[in-house]
XYZ file of C-alpha atoms in Angstrom:
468
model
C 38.390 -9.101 17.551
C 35.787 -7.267 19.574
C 32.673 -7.445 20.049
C 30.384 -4.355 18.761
C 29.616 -1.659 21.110
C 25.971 -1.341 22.158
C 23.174 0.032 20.352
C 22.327 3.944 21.128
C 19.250 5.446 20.440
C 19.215 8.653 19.053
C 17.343 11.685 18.399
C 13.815 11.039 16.761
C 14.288 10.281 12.734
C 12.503 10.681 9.663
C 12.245 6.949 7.992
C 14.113 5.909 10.886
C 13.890 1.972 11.811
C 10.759 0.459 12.598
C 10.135 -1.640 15.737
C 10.476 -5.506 14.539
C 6.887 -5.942 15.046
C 5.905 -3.674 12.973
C 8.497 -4.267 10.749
C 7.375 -8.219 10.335
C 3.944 -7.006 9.928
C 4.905 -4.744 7.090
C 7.280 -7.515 5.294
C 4.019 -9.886 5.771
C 1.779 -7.476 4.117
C 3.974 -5.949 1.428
C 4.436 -9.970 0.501
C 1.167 -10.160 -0.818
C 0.538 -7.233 -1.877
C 3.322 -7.226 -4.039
C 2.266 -11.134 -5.838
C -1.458 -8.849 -6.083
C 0.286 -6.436 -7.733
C 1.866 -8.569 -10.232
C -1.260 -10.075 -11.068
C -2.701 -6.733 -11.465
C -0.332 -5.652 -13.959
C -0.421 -8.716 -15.797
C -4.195 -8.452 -15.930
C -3.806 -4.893 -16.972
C -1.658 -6.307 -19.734
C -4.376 -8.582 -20.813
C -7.424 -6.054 -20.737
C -5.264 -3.884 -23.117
C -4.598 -6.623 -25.575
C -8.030 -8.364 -25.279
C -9.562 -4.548 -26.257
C -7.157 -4.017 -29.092
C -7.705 -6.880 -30.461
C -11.071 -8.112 -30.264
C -12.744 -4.940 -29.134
C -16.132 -6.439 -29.645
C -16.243 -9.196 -27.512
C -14.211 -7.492 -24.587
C -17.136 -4.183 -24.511
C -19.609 -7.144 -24.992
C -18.570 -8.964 -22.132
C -17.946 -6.609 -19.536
C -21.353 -4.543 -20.865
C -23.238 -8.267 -19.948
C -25.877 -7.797 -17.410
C -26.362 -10.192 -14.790
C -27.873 -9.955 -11.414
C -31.465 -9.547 -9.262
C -33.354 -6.865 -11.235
C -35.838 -6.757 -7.840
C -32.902 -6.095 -5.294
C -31.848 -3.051 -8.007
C -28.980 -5.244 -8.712
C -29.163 -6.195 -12.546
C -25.090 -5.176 -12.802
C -22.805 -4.964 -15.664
C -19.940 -7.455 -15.246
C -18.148 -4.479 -15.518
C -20.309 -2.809 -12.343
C -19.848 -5.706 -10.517
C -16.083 -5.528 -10.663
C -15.852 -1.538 -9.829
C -18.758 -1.705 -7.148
C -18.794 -5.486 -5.777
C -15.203 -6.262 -6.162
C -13.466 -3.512 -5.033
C -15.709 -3.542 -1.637
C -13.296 -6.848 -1.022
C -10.517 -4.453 -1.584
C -11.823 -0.911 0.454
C -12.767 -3.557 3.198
C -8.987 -4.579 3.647
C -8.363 -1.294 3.311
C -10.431 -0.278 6.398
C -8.648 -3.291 8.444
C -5.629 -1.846 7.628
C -6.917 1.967 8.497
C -8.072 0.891 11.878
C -4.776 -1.407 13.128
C -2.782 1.737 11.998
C -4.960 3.795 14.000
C -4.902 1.666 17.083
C -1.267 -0.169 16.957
C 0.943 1.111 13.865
C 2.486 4.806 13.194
C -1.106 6.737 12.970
C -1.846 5.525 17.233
C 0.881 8.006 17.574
C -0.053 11.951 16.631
C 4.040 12.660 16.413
C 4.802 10.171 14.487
C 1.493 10.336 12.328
C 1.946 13.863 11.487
C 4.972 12.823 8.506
C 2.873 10.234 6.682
C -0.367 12.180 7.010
C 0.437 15.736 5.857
C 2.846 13.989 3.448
C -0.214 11.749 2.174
C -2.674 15.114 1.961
C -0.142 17.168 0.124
C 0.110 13.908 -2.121
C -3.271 14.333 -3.020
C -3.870 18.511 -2.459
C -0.924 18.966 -4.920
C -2.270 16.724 -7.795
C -5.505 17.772 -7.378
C -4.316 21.550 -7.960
C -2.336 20.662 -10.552
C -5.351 19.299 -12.583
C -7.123 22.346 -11.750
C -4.582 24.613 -13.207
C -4.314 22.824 -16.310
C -7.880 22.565 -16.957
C -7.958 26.185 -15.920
C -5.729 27.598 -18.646
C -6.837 25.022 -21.231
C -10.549 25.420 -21.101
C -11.515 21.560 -20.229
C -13.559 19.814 -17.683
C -13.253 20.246 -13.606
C -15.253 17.046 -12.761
C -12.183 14.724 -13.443
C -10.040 16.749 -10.354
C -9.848 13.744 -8.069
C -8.481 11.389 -11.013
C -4.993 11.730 -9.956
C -5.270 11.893 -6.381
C -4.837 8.516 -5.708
C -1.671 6.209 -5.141
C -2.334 1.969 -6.099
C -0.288 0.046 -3.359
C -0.079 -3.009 -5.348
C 0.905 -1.651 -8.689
C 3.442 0.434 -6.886
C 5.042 -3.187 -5.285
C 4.475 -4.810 -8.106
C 7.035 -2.410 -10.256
C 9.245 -2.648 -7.155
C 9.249 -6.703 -7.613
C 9.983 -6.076 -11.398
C 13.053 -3.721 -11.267
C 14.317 -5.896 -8.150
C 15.173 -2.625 -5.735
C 15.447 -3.512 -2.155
C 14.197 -0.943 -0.447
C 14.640 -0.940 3.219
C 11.786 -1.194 5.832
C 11.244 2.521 6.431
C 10.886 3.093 2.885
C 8.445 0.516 2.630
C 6.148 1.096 5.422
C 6.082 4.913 4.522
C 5.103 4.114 1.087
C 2.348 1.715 2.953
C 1.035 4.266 5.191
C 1.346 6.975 2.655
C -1.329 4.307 0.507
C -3.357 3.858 3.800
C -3.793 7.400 4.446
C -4.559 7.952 0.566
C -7.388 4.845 0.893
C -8.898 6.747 3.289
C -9.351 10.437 1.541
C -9.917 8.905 -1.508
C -12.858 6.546 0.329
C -13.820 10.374 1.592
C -13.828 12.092 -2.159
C -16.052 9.113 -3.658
C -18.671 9.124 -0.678
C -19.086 12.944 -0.837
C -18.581 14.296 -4.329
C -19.704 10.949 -6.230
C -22.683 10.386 -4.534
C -26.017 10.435 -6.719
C -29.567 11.034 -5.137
C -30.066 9.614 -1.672
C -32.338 6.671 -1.031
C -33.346 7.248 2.468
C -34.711 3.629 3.164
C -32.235 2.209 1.530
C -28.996 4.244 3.445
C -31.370 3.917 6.827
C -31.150 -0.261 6.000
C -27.595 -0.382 5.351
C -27.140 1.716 8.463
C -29.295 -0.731 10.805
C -26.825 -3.329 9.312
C -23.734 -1.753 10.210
C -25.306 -1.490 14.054
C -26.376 -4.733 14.092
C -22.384 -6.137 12.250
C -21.039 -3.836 14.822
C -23.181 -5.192 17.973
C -22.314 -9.164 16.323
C -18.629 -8.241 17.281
C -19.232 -6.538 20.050
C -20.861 -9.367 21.735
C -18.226 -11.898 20.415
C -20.423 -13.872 17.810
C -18.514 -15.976 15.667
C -19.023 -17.549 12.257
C -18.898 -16.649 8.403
C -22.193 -18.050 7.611
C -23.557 -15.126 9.897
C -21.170 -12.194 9.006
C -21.171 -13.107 5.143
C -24.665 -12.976 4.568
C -24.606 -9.486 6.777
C -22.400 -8.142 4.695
C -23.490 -8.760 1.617
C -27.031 -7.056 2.581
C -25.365 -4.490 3.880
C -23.682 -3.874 0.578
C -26.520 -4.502 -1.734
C -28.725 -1.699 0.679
C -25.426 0.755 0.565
C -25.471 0.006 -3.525
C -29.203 0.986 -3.589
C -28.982 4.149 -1.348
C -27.018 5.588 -3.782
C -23.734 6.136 -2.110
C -21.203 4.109 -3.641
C -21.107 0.929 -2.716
C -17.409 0.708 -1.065
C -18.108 3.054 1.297
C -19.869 -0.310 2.991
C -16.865 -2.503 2.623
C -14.523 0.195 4.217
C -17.421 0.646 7.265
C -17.253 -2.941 8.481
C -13.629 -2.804 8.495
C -13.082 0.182 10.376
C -15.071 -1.837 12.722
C -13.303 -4.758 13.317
C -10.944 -4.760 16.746
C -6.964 -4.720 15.507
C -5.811 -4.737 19.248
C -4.960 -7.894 21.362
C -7.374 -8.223 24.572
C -4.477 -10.342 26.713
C -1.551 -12.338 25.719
C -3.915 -15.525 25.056
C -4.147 -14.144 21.790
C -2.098 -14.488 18.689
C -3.998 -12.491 16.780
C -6.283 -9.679 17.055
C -9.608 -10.511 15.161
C -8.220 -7.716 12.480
C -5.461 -9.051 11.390
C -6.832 -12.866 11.416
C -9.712 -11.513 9.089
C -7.159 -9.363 6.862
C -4.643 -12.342 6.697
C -7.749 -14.344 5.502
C -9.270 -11.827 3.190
C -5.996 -9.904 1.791
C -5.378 -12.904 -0.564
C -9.132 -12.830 -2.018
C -8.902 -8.890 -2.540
C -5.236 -8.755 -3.928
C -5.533 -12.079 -6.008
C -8.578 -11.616 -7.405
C -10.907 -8.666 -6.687
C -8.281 -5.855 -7.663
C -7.112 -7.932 -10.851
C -10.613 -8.630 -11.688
C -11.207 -5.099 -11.516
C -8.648 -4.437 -13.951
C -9.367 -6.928 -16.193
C -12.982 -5.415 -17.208
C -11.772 -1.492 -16.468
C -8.271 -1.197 -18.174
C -9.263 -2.181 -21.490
C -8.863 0.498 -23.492
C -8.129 0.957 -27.149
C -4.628 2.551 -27.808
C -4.039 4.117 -30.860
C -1.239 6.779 -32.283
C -4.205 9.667 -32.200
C -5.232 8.617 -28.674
C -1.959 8.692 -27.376
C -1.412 12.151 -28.639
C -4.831 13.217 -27.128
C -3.651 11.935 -23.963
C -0.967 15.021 -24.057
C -3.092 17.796 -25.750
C -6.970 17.730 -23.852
C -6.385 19.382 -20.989
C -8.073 16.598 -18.745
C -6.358 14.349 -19.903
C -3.142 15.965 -19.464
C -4.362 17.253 -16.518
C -4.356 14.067 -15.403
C -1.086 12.816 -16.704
C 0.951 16.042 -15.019
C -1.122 15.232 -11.536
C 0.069 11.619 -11.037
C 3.487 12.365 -12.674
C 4.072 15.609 -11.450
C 1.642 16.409 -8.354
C 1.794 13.246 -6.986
C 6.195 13.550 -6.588
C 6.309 17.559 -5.820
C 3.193 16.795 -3.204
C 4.277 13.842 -1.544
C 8.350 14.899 -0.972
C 7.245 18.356 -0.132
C 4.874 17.301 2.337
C 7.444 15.203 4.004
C 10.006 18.133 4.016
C 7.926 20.416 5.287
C 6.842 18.164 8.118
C 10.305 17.459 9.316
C 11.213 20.969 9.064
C 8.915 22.007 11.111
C 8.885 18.898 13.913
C 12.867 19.581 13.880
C 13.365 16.295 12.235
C 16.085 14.934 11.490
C 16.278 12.375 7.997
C 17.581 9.075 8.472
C 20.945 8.626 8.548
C 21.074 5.785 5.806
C 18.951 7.604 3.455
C 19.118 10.988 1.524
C 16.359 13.198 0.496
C 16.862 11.758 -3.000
C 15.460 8.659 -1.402
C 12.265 10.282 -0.486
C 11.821 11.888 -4.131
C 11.698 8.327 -5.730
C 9.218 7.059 -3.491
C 7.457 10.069 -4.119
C 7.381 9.306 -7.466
C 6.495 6.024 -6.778
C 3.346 7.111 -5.484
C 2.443 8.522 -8.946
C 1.410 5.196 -9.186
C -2.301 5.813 -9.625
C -4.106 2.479 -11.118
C -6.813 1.073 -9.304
C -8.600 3.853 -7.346
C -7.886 6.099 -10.359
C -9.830 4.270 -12.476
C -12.715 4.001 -10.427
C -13.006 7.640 -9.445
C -12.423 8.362 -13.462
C -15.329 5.906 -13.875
C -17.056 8.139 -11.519
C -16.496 11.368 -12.641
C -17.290 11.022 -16.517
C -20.075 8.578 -16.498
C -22.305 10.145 -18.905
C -19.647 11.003 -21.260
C -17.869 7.083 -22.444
C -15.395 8.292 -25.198
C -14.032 10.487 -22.333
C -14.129 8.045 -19.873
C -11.615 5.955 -22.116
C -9.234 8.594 -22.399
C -9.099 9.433 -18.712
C -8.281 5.670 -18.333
C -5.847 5.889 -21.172
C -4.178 9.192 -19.510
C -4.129 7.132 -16.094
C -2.600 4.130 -17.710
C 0.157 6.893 -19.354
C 0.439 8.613 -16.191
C 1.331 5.416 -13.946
C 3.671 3.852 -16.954
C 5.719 6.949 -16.817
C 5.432 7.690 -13.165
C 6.553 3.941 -12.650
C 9.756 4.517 -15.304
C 10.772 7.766 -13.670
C 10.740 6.092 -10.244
C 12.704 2.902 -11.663
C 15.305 4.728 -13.031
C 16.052 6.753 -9.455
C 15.398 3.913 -7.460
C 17.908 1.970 -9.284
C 20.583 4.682 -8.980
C 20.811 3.704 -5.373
C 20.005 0.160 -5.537
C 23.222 -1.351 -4.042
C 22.834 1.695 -1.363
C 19.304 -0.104 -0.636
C 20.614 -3.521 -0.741
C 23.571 -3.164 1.690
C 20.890 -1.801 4.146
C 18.368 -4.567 3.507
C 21.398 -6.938 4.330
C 22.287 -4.753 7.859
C 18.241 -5.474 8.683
C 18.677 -9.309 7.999
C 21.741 -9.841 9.338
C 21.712 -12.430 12.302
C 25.123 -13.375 13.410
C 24.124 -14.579 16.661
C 21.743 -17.283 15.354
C 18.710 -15.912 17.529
C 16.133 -15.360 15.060
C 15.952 -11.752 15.263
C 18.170 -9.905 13.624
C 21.007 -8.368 15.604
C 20.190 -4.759 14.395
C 17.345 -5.347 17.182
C 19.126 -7.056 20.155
C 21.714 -4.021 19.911
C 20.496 -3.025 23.447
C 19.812 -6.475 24.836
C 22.779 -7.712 27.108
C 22.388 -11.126 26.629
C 23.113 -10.508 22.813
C 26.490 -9.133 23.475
C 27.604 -12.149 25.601
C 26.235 -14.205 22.890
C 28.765 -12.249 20.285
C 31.165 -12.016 22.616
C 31.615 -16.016 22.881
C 30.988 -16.069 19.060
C 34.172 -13.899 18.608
C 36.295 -15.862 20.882
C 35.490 -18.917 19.352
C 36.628 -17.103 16.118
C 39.819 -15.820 17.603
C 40.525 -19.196 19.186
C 39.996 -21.163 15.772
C 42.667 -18.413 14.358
C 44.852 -19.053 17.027
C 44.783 -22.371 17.009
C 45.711 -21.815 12.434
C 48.586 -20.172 13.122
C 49.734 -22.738 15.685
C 49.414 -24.784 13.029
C 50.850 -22.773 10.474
C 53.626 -21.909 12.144
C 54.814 -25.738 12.972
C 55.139 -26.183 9.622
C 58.785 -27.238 8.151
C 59.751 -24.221 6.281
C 59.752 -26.365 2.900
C 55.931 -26.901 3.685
C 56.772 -30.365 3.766
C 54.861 -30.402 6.680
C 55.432 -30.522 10.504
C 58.848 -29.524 12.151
């Protein structure tokens, strides 16, 4: 036996392997995003059955007003989920903006260029595609954004359900992709769904922002200061008439995701996001499903959903946009960076995660929310065309992930593997000396224990009675 030869680097790859500490991060984060999405789909699930079958009390609860009339916050359950709620969820999103900005792929403009253009191509492509449909059929622009967006956690969530392993580079890209996405859809709500400024109000929530940011800045800790912060900050962001995320994203982009000195674990960032993810993913995001994707399905609505153009419009942007976009995006980026794919994966690879991305729950909804408001019946059949889009864009990825499942799996297994008993696994210590000694006296012991069986075997009387 010999031990294996070390580790070469090679040329720079698309997908290639990820550094292990970015790779842990990403298996960390995908881990609860993926039990979030779960929950989301199974309170999906439940908003569709509670609507279908007791219609009455689901519109009557979620249309229950609750909340300080004098602060201009007498909410809707139902606006409390899309506007409160999802804050929790834009504000992880802004953590997770800012530490890829300042440690993960984005610090880097080489290596950012793939995910970005890939990401704005994701949503460009869609976006056209709605356009043209609406175009030739005569319907509404204002729903264009609809299918520009890509839900994380429903996306992991169908990945837990079908069981596909998909390896670390696939993962993080479909991550960043959703990152990148967070952030131009977080651009589209604050400037095309923004109703008539309140000047006081946006000049408060701005003074709160300074004074959050200078609270950092000086190294003032506590929740009991930040919390209450926040939530003025939010309510004053609500009342200024820019949608209320836009505050929740804000403080998170302001949060420091780098480590000072060595003394530290963990940057304040990540101990916030490993704090908060949980709340947004376990509760905000299915919350905000719960009281947004009830929607009643019937045989007529269905076949609406494929004959008004903006609804179709939207179905054909998640479905089709969202997969031509995305892989074209990537191919065209490597093309022209001289990039060469991964040598474990095929383009086929990058089509399915493309699809994947078609994905479109969550920030779909909301923006749908957005762009209808004063018409409801079509508000309900934008949702229902979302819900369509994402079920089919979620089969079609399913079935072509699952063509190359035991491709995926075998690769997983390479990433785990940890012969030497280190802790790391040895697809990361192929450069490290010390690793190939450590194999080295692994294999002898191996080869010695052989010997040392055919000693044995070969003393044998040749009856097998036993020893000679």
């Amino acid at each position: 036996m010999t031990a294996p030869a070390p580790h070469r680097s090679s040329d720079r790859k698309v997908l290639g392997r990820l550094s292990l500490p970015e790779r842990n991060f990403v298996a960390e984060a995908l881990r609860t995003e993926t039990v979030g999405g779960v929950l989301l789909l199974v309170a999906a699930v439940a908003a569709l059955i509670w609507a279908n079958t007791a219609g009455g009390s689901y519109d009557s609860l979620r249309s229950f007003h609750l909340g300080p009339g004098s602060l201009g916050l007498d909410l809707s359950i139902q606006h409390w989920a899309a506007d409160g709620l999802l804050a929790v969820f834009f504000f992880v999103a802004g953590i997770e903006l800012k530490r890829e900005l300042v440690a993960g792929d984005l610090r880097d403009p080489k290596a950012a260029a793939l995910p970005v253009v890939a990401a704005l191509c994701g949503m460009a492509v869609p976006a056209l595609v709605y356009v043209l449909t609406n175009t030739v059929g005569g319907g509404s622009m204002d729903g264009w954004a609809v299918p520009t967006a890509t839900d994380i956690a429903f996306a992991l969530a169908v990945l837990a359900v079908i069981g596909t392993s998909l390896p670390s580079a696939l993962r993080a890209f479909l991550l960043t992709l959703a990152v990148v996405d967070d952030l131009f859809a977080i651009l589209i709500i604050a400037v095309f769904f923004t109703s008539d400024l309140n000047f006081a109000a946006l000049g408060g929530a701005v003074l709160g922002l300074v004074v959050f940011w200078l609270l950092l800045r000086k190294r003032v800790r506590g929740w009991y200061i930040y919390v209450p912060l926040a939530l003025a900050i939010w309510g004053l962001m609500y009342n200024s008439g820019i949608h209320a995320t836009i505050a929740g994203v804000a403080m998170g982009l302001m949060l420091r995701c780098h480590k000072e000195d060595e003394s530290e674990e963990h940057s304040p960032g990540e101990h916030i996001e490993h704090l908060v993810r949980p709340l947004s993913a376990g509760l905000a995001v299915p919350l905000f499903a719960l009281f947004s994707a009830g929607v009643v399905v019937t045989g007529g609505a269905l076949g609406d959903v494929f004959t008004k153009p903006e609804t179709l419009g939207v179905v054909l942007g998640l479905v089709v946009g969202k997969a031509v976009g995305i892989f074209g995006g990537t191919w065209l980026a490597a093309r022209f960076t001289k990039a060469e794919l991964n040598d474990d994966l095929a383009w086929p690879d990058v089509f399915a995660v493309a699809s994947l991305a078609g994905i479109g729950f969550t920030v779909s909804l909301l923006i749908g929310e957005l762009a209808f408001t004063e018409d409801p019946l079509l508000t309900d059949e934008i949702k229902a065309a979302v819900l369509t889009g994402s079920l089919i864009a979620a089969l079609l990825s399913g079935i072509l992930l699952k063509l190359r499942n035991a491709k995926y799996r075998k690769l997983c297994e390479d990433e785990e593997r940890d012969e030497d008993l280190s802790g790391v696994p040895d697809i990361y210590e192929m450069d490290d000396p010390a690793y190939h000694r450590r194999m080295a006296a692994i294999y002898e012991k191996k080869a010695a224990e052989h010997r040392r069986l055919a000693e044995v075997a070969g003393g044998e009387r040749e009856d097998g009675s036993g020893p000679a």
